[in-house]
PDB file of C-alpha atoms in Angstrom:
ATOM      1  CA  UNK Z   1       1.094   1.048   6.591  1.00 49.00           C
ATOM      2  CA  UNK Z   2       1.895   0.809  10.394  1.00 48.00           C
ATOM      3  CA  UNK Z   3      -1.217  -0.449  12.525  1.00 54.00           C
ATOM      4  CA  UNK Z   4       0.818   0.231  15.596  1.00 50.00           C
ATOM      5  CA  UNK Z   5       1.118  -2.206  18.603  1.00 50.00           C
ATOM      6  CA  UNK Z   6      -1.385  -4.838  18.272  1.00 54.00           C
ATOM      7  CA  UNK Z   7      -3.032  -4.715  22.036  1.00 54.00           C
ATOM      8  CA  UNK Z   8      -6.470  -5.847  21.101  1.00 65.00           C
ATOM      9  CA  UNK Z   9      -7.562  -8.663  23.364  1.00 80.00           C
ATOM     10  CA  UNK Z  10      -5.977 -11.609  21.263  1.00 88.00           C
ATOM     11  CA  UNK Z  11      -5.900 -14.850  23.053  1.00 90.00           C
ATOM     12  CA  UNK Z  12      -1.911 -15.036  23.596  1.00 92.00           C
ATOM     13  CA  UNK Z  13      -2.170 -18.891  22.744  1.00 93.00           C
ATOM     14  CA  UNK Z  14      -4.383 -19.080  19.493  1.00 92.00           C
ATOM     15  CA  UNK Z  15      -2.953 -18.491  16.130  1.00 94.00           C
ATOM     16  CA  UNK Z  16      -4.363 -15.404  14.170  1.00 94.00           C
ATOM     17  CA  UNK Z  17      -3.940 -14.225   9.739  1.00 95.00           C
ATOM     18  CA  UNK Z  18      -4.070 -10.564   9.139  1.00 95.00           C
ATOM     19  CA  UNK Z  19      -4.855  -9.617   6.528  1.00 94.00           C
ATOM     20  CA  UNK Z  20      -5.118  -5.899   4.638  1.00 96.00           C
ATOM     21  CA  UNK Z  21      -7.641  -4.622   2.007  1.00 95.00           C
ATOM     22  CA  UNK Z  22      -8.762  -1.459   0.397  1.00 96.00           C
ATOM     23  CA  UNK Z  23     -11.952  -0.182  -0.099  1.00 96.00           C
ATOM     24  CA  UNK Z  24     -13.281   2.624  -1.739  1.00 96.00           C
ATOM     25  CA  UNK Z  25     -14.093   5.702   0.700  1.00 97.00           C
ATOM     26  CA  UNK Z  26     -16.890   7.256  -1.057  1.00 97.00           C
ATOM     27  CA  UNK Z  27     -18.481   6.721  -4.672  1.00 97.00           C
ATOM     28  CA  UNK Z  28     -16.328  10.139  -6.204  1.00 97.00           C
ATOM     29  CA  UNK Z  29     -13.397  10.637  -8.872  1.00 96.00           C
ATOM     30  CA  UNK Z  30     -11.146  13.783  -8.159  1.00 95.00           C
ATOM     31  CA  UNK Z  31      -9.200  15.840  -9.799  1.00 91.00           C
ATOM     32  CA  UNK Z  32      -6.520  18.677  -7.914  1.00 86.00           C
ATOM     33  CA  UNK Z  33      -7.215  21.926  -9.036  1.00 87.00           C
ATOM     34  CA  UNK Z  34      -6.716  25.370  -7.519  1.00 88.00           C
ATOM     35  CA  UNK Z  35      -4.268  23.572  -5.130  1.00 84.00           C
ATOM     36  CA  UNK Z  36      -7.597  21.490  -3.239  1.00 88.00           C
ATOM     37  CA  UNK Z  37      -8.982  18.044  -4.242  1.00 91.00           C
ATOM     38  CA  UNK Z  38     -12.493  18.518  -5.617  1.00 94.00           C
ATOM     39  CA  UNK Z  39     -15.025  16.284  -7.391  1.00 96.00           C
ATOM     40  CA  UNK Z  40     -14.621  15.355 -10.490  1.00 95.00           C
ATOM     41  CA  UNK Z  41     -17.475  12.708 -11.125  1.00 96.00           C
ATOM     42  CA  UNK Z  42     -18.630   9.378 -10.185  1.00 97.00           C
ATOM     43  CA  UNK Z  43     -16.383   6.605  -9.236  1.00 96.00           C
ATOM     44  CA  UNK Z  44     -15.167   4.371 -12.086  1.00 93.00           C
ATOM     45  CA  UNK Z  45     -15.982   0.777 -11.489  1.00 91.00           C
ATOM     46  CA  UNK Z  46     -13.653  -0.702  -8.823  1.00 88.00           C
ATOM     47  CA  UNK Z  47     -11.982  -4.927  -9.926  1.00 85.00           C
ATOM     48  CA  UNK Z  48     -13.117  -7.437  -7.602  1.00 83.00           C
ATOM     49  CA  UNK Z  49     -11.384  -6.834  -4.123  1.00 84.00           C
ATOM     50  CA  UNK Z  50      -8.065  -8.736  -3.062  1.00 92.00           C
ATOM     51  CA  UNK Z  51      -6.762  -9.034   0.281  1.00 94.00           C
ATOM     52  CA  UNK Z  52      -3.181  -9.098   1.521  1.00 95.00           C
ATOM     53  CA  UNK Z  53      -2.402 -11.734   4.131  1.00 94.00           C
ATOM     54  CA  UNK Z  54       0.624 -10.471   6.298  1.00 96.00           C
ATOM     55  CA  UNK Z  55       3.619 -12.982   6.236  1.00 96.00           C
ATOM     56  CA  UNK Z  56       3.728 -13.464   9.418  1.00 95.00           C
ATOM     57  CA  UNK Z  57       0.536 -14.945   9.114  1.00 95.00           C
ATOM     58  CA  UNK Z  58      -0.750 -17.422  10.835  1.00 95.00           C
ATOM     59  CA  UNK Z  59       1.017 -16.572  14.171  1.00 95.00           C
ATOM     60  CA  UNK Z  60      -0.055 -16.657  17.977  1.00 95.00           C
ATOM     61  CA  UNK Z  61      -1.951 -13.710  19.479  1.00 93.00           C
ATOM     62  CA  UNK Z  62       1.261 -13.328  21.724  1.00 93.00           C
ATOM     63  CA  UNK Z  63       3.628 -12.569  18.813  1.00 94.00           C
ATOM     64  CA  UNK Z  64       0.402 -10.048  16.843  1.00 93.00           C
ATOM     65  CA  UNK Z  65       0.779  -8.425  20.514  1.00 90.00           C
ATOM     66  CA  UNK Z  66       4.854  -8.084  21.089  1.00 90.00           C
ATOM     67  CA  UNK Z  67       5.551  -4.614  18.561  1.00 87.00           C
ATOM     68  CA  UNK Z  68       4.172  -2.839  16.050  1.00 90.00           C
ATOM     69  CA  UNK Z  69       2.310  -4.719  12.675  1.00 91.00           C
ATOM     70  CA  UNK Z  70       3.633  -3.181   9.768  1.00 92.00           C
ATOM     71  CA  UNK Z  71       2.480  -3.590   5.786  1.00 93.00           C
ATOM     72  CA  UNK Z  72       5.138  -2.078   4.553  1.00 89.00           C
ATOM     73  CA  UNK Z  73       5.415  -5.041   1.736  1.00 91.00           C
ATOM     74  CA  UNK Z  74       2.416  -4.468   0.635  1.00 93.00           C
ATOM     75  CA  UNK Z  75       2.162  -3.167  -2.637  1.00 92.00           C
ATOM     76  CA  UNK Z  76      -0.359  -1.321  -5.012  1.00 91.00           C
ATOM     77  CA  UNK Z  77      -0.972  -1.060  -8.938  1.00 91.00           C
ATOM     78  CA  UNK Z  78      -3.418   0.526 -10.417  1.00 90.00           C
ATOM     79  CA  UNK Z  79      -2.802  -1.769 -13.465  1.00 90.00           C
ATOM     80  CA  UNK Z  80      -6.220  -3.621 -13.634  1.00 89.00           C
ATOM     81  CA  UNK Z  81      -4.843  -6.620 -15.682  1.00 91.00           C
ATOM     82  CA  UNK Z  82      -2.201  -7.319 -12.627  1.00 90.00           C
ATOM     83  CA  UNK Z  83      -1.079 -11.085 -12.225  1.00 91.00           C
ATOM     84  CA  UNK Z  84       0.895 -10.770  -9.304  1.00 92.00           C
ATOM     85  CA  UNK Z  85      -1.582 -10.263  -6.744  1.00 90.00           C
ATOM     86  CA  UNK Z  86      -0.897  -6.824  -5.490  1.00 93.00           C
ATOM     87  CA  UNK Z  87      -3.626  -4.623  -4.329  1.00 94.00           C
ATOM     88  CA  UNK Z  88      -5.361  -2.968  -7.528  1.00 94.00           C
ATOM     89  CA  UNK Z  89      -7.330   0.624  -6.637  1.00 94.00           C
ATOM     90  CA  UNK Z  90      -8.122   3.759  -9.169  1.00 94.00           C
ATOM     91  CA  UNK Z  91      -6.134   6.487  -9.706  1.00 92.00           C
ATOM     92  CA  UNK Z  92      -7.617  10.378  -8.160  1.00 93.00           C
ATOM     93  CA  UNK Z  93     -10.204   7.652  -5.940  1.00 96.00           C
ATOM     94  CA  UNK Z  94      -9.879   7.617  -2.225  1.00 97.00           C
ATOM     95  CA  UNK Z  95      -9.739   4.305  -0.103  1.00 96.00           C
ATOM     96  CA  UNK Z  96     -10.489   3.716   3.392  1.00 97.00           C
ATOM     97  CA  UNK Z  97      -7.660   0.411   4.120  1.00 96.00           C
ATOM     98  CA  UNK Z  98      -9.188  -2.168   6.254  1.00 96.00           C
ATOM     99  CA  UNK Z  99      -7.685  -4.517   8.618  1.00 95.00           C
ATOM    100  CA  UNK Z 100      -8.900  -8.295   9.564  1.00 94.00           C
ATOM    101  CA  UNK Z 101      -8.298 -10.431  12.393  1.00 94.00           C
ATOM    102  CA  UNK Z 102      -9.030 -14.060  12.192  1.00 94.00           C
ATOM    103  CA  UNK Z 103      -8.621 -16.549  14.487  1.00 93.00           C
ATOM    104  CA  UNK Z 104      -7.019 -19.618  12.194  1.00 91.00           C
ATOM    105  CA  UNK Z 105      -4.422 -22.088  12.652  1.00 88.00           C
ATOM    106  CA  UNK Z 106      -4.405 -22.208   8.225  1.00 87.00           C
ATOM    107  CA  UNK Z 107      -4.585 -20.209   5.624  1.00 85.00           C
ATOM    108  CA  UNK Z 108      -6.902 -22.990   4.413  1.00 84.00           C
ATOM    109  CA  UNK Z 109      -9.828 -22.435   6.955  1.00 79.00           C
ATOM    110  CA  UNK Z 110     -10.124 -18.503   6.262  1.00 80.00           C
ATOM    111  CA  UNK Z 111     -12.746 -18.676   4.111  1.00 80.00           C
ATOM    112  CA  UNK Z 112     -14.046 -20.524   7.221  1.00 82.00           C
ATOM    113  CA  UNK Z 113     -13.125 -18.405  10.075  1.00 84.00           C
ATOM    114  CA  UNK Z 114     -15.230 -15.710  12.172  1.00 83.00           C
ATOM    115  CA  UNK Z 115     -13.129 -12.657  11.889  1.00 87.00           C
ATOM    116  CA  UNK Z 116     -12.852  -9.207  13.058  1.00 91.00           C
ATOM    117  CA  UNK Z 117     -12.631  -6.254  11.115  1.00 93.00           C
ATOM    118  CA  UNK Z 118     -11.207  -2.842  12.030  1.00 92.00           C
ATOM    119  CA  UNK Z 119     -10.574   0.771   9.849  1.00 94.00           C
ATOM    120  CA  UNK Z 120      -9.376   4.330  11.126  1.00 92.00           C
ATOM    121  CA  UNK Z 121     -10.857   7.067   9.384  1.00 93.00           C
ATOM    122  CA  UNK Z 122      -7.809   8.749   9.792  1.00 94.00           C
ATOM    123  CA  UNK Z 123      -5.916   6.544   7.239  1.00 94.00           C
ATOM    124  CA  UNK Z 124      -8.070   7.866   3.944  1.00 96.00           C
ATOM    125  CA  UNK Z 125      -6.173   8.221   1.279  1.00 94.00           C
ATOM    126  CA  UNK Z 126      -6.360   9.825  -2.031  1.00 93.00           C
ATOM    127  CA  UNK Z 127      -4.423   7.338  -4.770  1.00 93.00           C
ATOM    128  CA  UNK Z 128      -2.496   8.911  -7.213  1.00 88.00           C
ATOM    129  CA  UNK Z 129      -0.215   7.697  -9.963  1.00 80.00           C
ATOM    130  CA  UNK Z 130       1.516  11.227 -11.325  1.00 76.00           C
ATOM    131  CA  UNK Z 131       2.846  14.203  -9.637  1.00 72.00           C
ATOM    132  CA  UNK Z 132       2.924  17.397 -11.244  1.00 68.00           C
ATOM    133  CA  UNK Z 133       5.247  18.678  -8.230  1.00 73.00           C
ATOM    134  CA  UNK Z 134       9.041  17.607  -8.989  1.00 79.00           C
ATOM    135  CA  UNK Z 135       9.308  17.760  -5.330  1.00 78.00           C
ATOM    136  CA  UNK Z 136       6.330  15.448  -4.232  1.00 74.00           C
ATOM    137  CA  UNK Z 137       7.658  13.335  -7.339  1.00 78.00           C
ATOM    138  CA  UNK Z 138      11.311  13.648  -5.389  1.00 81.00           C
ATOM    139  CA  UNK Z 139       9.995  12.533  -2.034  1.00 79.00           C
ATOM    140  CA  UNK Z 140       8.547   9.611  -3.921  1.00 76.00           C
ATOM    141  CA  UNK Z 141      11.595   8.354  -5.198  1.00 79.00           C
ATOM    142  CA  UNK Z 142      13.346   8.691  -2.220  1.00 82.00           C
ATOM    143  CA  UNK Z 143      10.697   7.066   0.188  1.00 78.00           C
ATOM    144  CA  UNK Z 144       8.845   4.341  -2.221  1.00 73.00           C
ATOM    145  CA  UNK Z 145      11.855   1.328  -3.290  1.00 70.00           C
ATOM    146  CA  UNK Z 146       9.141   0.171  -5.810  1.00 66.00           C
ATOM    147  CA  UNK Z 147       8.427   3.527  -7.650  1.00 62.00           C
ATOM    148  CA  UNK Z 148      11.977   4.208  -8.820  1.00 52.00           C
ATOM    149  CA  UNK Z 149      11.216   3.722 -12.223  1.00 53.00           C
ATOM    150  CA  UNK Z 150       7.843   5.692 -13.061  1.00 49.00           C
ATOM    151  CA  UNK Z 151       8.890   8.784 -12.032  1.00 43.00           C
ATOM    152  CA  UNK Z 152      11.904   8.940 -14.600  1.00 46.00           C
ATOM    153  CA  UNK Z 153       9.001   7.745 -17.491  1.00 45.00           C
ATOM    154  CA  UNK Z 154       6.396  10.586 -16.191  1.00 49.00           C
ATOM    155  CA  UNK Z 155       9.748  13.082 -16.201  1.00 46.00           C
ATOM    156  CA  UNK Z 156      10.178  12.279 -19.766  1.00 45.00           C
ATOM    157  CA  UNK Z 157       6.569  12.311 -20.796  1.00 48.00           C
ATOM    158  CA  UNK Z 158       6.477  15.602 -19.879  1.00 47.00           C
ATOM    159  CA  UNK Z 159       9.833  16.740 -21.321  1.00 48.00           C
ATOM    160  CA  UNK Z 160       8.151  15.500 -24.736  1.00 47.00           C
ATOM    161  CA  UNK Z 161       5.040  17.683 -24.437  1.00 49.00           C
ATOM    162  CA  UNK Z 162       6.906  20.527 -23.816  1.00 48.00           C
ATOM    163  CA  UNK Z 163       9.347  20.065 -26.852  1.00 51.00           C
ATOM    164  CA  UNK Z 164       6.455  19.572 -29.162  1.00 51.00           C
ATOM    165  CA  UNK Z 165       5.087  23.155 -27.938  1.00 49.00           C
TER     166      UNK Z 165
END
């Protein structure tokens, strides 16, 4: 995620975290069928929410305000049991991401803090875990360092089905 040039009326002297969450969009499961995402039931139960602190963070309003903030080492699992503090979310559910501004010298006094919290309804997002489009599945691979691997287990997952038909 790219939240774009940070020009938001930080005090250029006070130290700021940001921080990232998820949260879900609407109360829906999908499924794709007929080449369009439709509704497929009620949301399953989402885990307790976890937030993901930017490593720059804490750092002055001035540096927040000098280039674009970027998440790109964020990650995501959809593995509910996950120890290693990535971002957990549903599979066919769609999450609005979430941005938070707080004025804090210390990770320490977050819980503390007043804070500010912004989302574009532009950056919805359906999450997904398996492609049945080789080419979606390609772009994947190509664009996402951390997905090498699944693709070539879903790839032979499949091969399997078909040999048993």
């Amino acid at each position: 995620f790219i939240c774009g040039k940070c020009d938001c009326g930080l005090n250029p002297n006070s130290k700021y975290i940001v921080l990232m969450d998820m949260v879900p969009a609407d109360d829906h499961r999908y499924k794709y069928q007929n080449s369009e995402w439709v509704i497929a039931g009620k949301a399953e139960p989402t885990v307790p929410g976890r937030m993901y602190i930017h490593p720059d963070s804490p750092a002055t309003g001035l540096q927040w305000m000098k280039g674009p903030v970027t998440f790109h080492k964020m990650k995501l699992t959809n593995n509910t049991l996950d120890q290693q503090g990535h971002i957990i979310l549903n599979s066919m559910h769609r999450y609005q991401p979430r941005i938070h501004v707080v004025e804090a010298n210390d990770i320490k006094w977050l819980q503390f803090a007043s804070f500010t919290t912004v989302a574009f309804p532009e950056t919805v997002f359906m999450a997904v875990t398996a492609y049945q489009n080789d080419q979606i599945t390609q772009l994947k691979i190509d664009h996402n360092p951390f997905a090498k691997r699944v693709p070539r287990f879903c790839r032979s997952k499949k091969k399997k089905k078909k040999q048993k038909k």
